[in-house]
């Protein structure tokens, strides 16, 4: 009071005070008052949540990303709403449908990188939570619908993580794509990776989604280029080696260009010491090699018999037949070309079979050794094809 005025203090409704404090960005005070409002627990919880929601958005405008995302996480705010605060992560049409207290600030440069780093941490936490929620198989219709919704959110999270990593640390992209439970949206992430020219990562995406034909087409295109991380045939060989017997037709189809361009390297597609290669049906592989790269058939048979310990008589008989045919072809070539001089012929007759120089001695020695060591060929079927006194 004073000589001329008297002041009267009137209580102001707590709800009005809270509104004013929120407008003044005094969120902590507003929250303290919100807890004192006399109302039902449900209404009070909603009131506090609304204040915290506004506080989180304000923190975002102040570039306090970790504090902001901590609140959104505590409130279980829709992940898509949170992602929409950042530019270029959601489709523009969908982002326009999201309603915020005000237009989110446009982040650029280091602030954008800082924000995306915090967002990636937030999404990783959400991802871990979802993983725990999907451990049990849904049985009821309600559980199945909830499971589908979780998978949709998971897809959004993983797709957004990929985009974040491309902007802040692209070395994290491939580990994300290698995760067995990776849920990246194929079409969206395919577009993003193509635009970023991340072709190795794109192959990994296709592989994870079991879209092997797309991966192999990409490897084929880039394998024939002179530059790039996917140049040459080695990336395709590694990919084919891990497809396994269920995708035998793909292996055969995309091994052809390698077998023709580099037969020795191409053979590794079918001889590598890994379970996927060892599971391939050997009779079908043999038929494929005979039709595409016949020069490799002997080496393949030697591999599966010597290293693979295969006792199938068909393979043993076939290897002996190929040795014989190769020796006959060499002898025929010598006779057609005029043969050796009388002195060389006499010297050749004095040399034990298998000791001759060149391919003739090489294959004769292999044939003799194999006939002595193998116990799984069929003599009765083979002997009729051996010319007397000519091998």
XYZ file of C-alpha atoms in Angstrom:
391
model
C 0.000 0.000 0.000
C 0.940 3.662 -0.312
C -0.581 7.053 0.605
C -2.639 7.052 -2.558
C -3.052 3.362 -3.557
C -4.045 0.049 -2.065
C -2.979 -3.208 -3.764
C -5.103 -6.299 -3.533
C -3.525 -9.704 -4.235
C -5.881 -12.200 -5.818
C -5.030 -15.854 -6.331
C -4.650 -16.899 -9.961
C -5.781 -20.303 -11.101
C -2.897 -22.754 -11.348
C -3.902 -23.656 -14.883
C -3.664 -19.991 -15.918
C -0.262 -19.691 -14.281
C 0.920 -22.795 -16.106
C -0.240 -21.387 -19.431
C 1.594 -18.137 -18.783
C 4.776 -19.888 -17.672
C 4.748 -22.059 -20.808
C 4.379 -18.956 -22.950
C 7.347 -17.468 -21.119
C 9.342 -20.698 -21.693
C 9.549 -21.285 -17.940
C 8.908 -25.008 -18.302
C 10.438 -26.255 -15.061
C 8.229 -23.910 -13.031
C 5.237 -24.875 -15.141
C 5.897 -28.538 -14.427
C 6.172 -27.922 -10.686
C 2.789 -26.207 -10.711
C 1.235 -28.831 -12.981
C 1.968 -31.477 -10.387
C -0.100 -29.501 -7.834
C -3.243 -29.157 -9.912
C -6.162 -30.938 -8.275
C -7.498 -33.245 -10.974
C -7.646 -36.913 -11.849
C -4.376 -38.774 -12.261
C -5.084 -39.327 -15.928
C -5.783 -35.649 -16.610
C -2.754 -34.590 -14.594
C -0.555 -37.017 -16.452
C -1.790 -35.604 -19.757
C -1.210 -32.020 -18.577
C 2.351 -32.773 -17.493
C 2.966 -34.619 -20.749
C 1.768 -31.648 -22.781
C 4.108 -29.286 -20.922
C 7.049 -31.653 -21.353
C 6.220 -32.043 -25.016
C 6.405 -28.267 -25.479
C 9.593 -28.182 -23.426
C 11.190 -30.805 -25.665
C 10.359 -28.824 -28.806
C 11.777 -25.671 -27.225
C 14.991 -27.515 -26.376
C 15.201 -28.606 -29.999
C 14.958 -24.995 -31.161
C 17.825 -24.232 -28.778
C 19.881 -27.078 -30.374
C 19.918 -28.964 -27.087
C 19.320 -32.208 -28.919
C 20.211 -34.758 -26.233
C 17.945 -33.106 -23.648
C 15.170 -32.795 -26.196
C 15.342 -36.432 -27.305
C 15.573 -37.650 -23.715
C 12.163 -36.088 -23.031
C 10.655 -37.468 -26.235
C 11.962 -40.896 -25.276
C 10.482 -40.666 -21.782
C 7.134 -39.621 -23.276
C 7.208 -42.444 -25.855
C 6.546 -39.867 -28.541
C 5.849 -41.219 -32.014
C 9.219 -41.928 -33.615
C 8.109 -40.444 -36.935
C 7.189 -37.188 -35.188
C 10.689 -36.974 -33.725
C 12.397 -37.844 -37.010
C 10.315 -35.205 -38.784
C 12.083 -32.476 -36.813
C 15.153 -33.099 -38.968
C 15.297 -32.240 -42.674
C 15.544 -34.822 -45.443
C 14.786 -37.943 -43.413
C 11.086 -38.431 -44.134
C 9.182 -38.063 -47.425
C 8.208 -34.413 -47.859
C 4.527 -35.272 -48.305
C 4.411 -37.112 -44.996
C 6.498 -34.536 -43.158
C 4.022 -31.814 -44.135
C 1.277 -33.683 -42.284
C 3.145 -33.503 -38.963
C 1.992 -30.727 -36.622
C 4.559 -28.971 -34.432
C 4.154 -26.053 -31.971
C 6.000 -23.949 -34.558
C 8.089 -24.533 -37.662
C 11.188 -26.532 -36.674
C 14.434 -24.615 -37.206
C 16.405 -25.465 -40.320
C 19.607 -27.180 -39.260
C 22.774 -26.891 -41.328
C 26.467 -27.584 -41.009
C 27.873 -28.664 -37.675
C 24.545 -28.200 -35.885
C 22.882 -30.616 -38.292
C 25.668 -33.134 -37.808
C 25.401 -32.776 -34.032
C 21.640 -33.205 -34.181
C 21.806 -36.270 -36.401
C 24.355 -37.836 -34.056
C 21.963 -37.426 -31.147
C 19.081 -38.701 -33.264
C 21.085 -41.814 -34.186
C 21.685 -42.540 -30.491
C 17.981 -42.027 -29.762
C 16.929 -44.343 -32.622
C 19.420 -47.017 -31.548
C 17.850 -47.013 -28.098
C 14.387 -47.310 -29.619
C 15.601 -50.108 -31.842
C 16.893 -52.086 -28.867
C 13.539 -51.675 -27.141
C 11.680 -52.971 -30.188
C 14.008 -55.968 -30.405
C 12.988 -57.002 -26.894
C 9.306 -56.629 -27.772
C 9.513 -59.002 -30.742
C 11.185 -61.944 -29.035
C 7.896 -63.777 -28.534
C 5.898 -65.042 -31.507
C 2.446 -63.380 -31.719
C -0.531 -65.766 -31.503
C -3.738 -63.711 -31.260
C -4.961 -61.322 -33.947
C -4.381 -58.375 -31.642
C -0.800 -59.486 -31.013
C -0.232 -59.937 -34.742
C -1.465 -56.414 -35.473
C 0.773 -55.025 -32.745
C 3.684 -57.026 -34.166
C 3.092 -55.595 -37.639
C 3.061 -52.077 -36.231
C 6.337 -52.722 -34.422
C 7.929 -53.983 -37.643
C 6.732 -50.869 -39.468
C 8.300 -48.606 -36.833
C 11.451 -50.728 -36.950
C 11.605 -50.223 -40.719
C 11.339 -46.453 -40.280
C 14.053 -46.496 -37.599
C 16.548 -48.546 -39.601
C 15.949 -46.561 -42.785
C 16.495 -43.330 -40.881
C 19.621 -44.673 -39.181
C 21.067 -45.453 -42.592
C 20.422 -41.875 -43.731
C 21.953 -40.480 -40.540
C 25.071 -42.609 -40.887
C 25.532 -41.509 -44.498
C 25.648 -37.915 -43.279
C 27.708 -38.276 -40.096
C 29.819 -41.452 -40.475
C 29.324 -43.630 -43.530
C 31.569 -46.345 -42.056
C 28.586 -47.324 -39.878
C 26.325 -48.086 -42.840
C 27.648 -51.555 -43.629
C 27.542 -52.818 -40.001
C 23.903 -51.689 -39.876
C 23.089 -53.518 -43.103
C 24.854 -56.670 -41.934
C 22.579 -57.019 -38.894
C 20.418 -60.113 -39.255
C 17.366 -58.229 -37.971
C 17.950 -55.237 -40.233
C 14.637 -53.777 -41.424
C 15.738 -51.069 -43.868
C 13.050 -50.263 -46.426
C 14.356 -51.685 -49.684
C 13.089 -49.097 -52.168
C 13.839 -46.045 -50.016
C 17.315 -47.160 -48.966
C 18.105 -48.338 -52.488
C 17.397 -44.807 -53.736
C 19.483 -43.197 -50.987
C 22.477 -45.483 -51.522
C 22.374 -45.045 -55.295
C 22.323 -41.270 -54.917
C 25.299 -41.493 -52.561
C 27.081 -43.897 -54.951
C 27.510 -46.400 -52.134
C 27.477 -49.493 -54.307
C 29.151 -51.908 -51.885
C 26.545 -50.981 -49.316
C 23.817 -51.395 -51.936
C 25.020 -54.933 -52.603
C 24.858 -55.581 -48.854
C 21.285 -54.242 -48.769
C 20.221 -56.538 -51.605
C 21.931 -59.473 -49.936
C 20.207 -58.774 -46.627
C 16.830 -58.625 -48.397
C 17.702 -61.785 -50.363
C 17.307 -59.858 -53.596
C 20.299 -61.689 -55.002
C 19.582 -61.135 -58.671
C 19.695 -57.367 -58.225
C 22.934 -57.684 -56.285
C 24.521 -59.859 -58.945
C 23.361 -57.597 -61.774
C 24.980 -54.682 -59.957
C 28.186 -56.658 -59.422
C 28.230 -57.647 -63.086
C 27.861 -54.037 -64.283
C 30.540 -52.693 -61.972
C 32.781 -55.725 -62.331
C 33.344 -54.874 -65.971
C 34.413 -51.304 -65.200
C 38.045 -50.236 -64.963
C 37.615 -48.356 -61.670
C 35.526 -48.545 -58.537
C 35.412 -50.697 -55.420
C 33.405 -53.404 -57.231
C 35.602 -53.627 -60.324
C 36.794 -57.042 -61.456
C 35.323 -60.432 -60.704
C 36.439 -60.968 -57.096
C 33.356 -59.322 -55.501
C 31.089 -61.544 -57.577
C 33.090 -64.663 -56.693
C 32.772 -63.898 -52.969
C 29.040 -63.288 -53.338
C 28.388 -66.486 -55.292
C 30.412 -68.562 -52.820
C 27.927 -67.748 -50.065
C 24.642 -68.368 -51.889
C 24.439 -72.097 -51.217
C 22.675 -74.966 -52.957
C 19.210 -73.397 -52.762
C 20.279 -70.754 -55.269
C 22.186 -73.029 -57.614
C 20.612 -71.596 -60.770
C 21.781 -68.091 -59.846
C 25.275 -69.395 -59.164
C 25.416 -71.081 -62.550
C 23.976 -68.065 -64.374
C 26.342 -65.483 -62.912
C 29.437 -67.678 -62.823
C 29.519 -67.932 -66.620
C 31.121 -64.561 -67.297
C 33.828 -65.238 -64.725
C 34.539 -68.766 -65.963
C 34.983 -67.390 -69.463
C 37.017 -64.345 -68.457
C 39.192 -65.987 -65.804
C 38.659 -69.754 -65.588
C 41.083 -70.438 -62.729
C 39.496 -67.792 -60.513
C 36.028 -68.877 -61.563
C 36.718 -72.419 -60.391
C 37.012 -71.096 -56.817
C 33.265 -70.486 -56.862
C 32.896 -74.270 -56.645
C 35.970 -75.294 -54.642
C 36.261 -72.814 -51.755
C 36.498 -74.495 -48.357
C 33.294 -73.063 -46.861
C 30.001 -74.825 -45.978
C 27.944 -73.073 -48.679
C 30.286 -74.267 -51.440
C 30.677 -77.756 -50.029
C 26.889 -78.150 -50.025
C 26.633 -77.677 -53.806
C 25.559 -80.837 -55.696
C 28.760 -82.005 -57.352
C 27.120 -83.785 -60.265
C 25.342 -80.590 -61.298
C 28.468 -78.483 -60.850
C 30.375 -80.966 -63.007
C 27.744 -80.749 -65.749
C 27.872 -76.939 -65.578
C 31.645 -76.842 -65.924
C 31.571 -79.282 -68.805
C 29.172 -76.992 -70.676
C 30.851 -73.663 -69.857
C 34.533 -74.305 -69.027
C 35.553 -77.805 -70.023
C 39.210 -77.071 -69.340
C 38.397 -76.948 -65.625
C 36.680 -80.310 -65.353
C 39.830 -82.294 -64.534
C 40.841 -79.800 -61.830
C 37.358 -79.854 -60.332
C 37.282 -83.656 -60.228
C 40.747 -83.752 -58.695
C 39.608 -81.290 -56.055
C 36.464 -83.141 -54.969
C 38.212 -86.524 -55.012
C 41.496 -85.557 -53.333
C 40.380 -82.767 -51.005
C 36.685 -83.549 -50.813
C 37.281 -87.283 -50.283
C 34.452 -88.080 -52.690
C 34.118 -91.825 -53.327
C 31.449 -91.641 -56.017
C 32.481 -94.080 -58.754
C 30.981 -91.817 -61.410
C 33.508 -89.084 -60.590
C 36.439 -91.510 -60.402
C 35.495 -93.084 -63.748
C 35.062 -89.671 -65.314
C 38.489 -88.466 -64.155
C 40.198 -91.573 -65.570
C 38.353 -91.105 -68.848
C 39.454 -87.471 -69.071
C 43.074 -88.395 -68.358
C 42.893 -91.008 -71.125
C 41.277 -88.617 -73.591
C 43.868 -85.951 -72.857
C 46.750 -88.403 -73.436
C 45.177 -89.633 -76.673
C 44.729 -86.054 -77.867
C 48.416 -85.276 -77.188
C 49.547 -88.419 -79.014
C 47.275 -87.650 -81.940
C 48.614 -84.126 -82.150
C 52.184 -85.437 -82.218
C 51.374 -87.887 -85.003
C 49.541 -85.288 -87.086
C 52.341 -82.768 -86.733
C 54.870 -85.282 -88.026
C 55.866 -86.889 -84.740
C 59.371 -87.023 -83.327
C 62.575 -87.932 -85.164
C 63.673 -91.584 -85.132
C 66.262 -90.744 -82.480
C 63.645 -88.985 -80.294
C 61.155 -91.812 -80.820
C 63.739 -94.370 -79.704
C 64.608 -92.223 -76.663
C 60.914 -91.885 -75.853
C 60.445 -95.649 -75.867
C 63.279 -96.056 -73.352
C 61.657 -93.533 -70.911
C 59.166 -95.069 -68.441
C 55.543 -94.019 -68.923
C 54.876 -90.843 -67.006
C 58.450 -89.615 -67.195
C 58.149 -87.994 -70.638
C 58.661 -84.259 -70.845
C 55.715 -81.905 -71.230
C 51.976 -82.577 -70.933
C 52.282 -86.173 -72.094
C 54.394 -87.190 -69.102
C 52.288 -85.034 -66.785
C 48.977 -86.701 -67.634
C 50.412 -90.204 -67.965
C 51.872 -89.889 -64.463
C 48.567 -88.635 -63.071
C 46.672 -91.456 -64.720
C 49.079 -94.126 -63.434
C 49.044 -92.693 -59.905
C 45.270 -92.439 -59.821
C 44.805 -95.996 -61.141
C 47.079 -97.240 -58.375
C 45.598 -95.216 -55.528
C 41.867 -95.024 -56.228
C 39.675 -97.881 -55.098
C 36.427 -96.437 -56.360
C 36.519 -96.641 -60.154
C 34.942 -99.424 -62.218
C 37.614 -101.311 -64.213
C 35.113 -103.274 -66.283
C 33.573 -100.078 -67.646
C 36.897 -98.403 -68.362
C 39.143 -101.119 -69.772
C 37.213 -101.432 -73.018
C 38.087 -97.846 -73.886
C 41.823 -98.225 -73.353
C 43.630 -98.914 -76.679
C 46.139 -101.747 -76.339
C 49.749 -100.605 -76.564
C 48.964 -96.991 -77.428
C 48.908 -95.212 -74.072
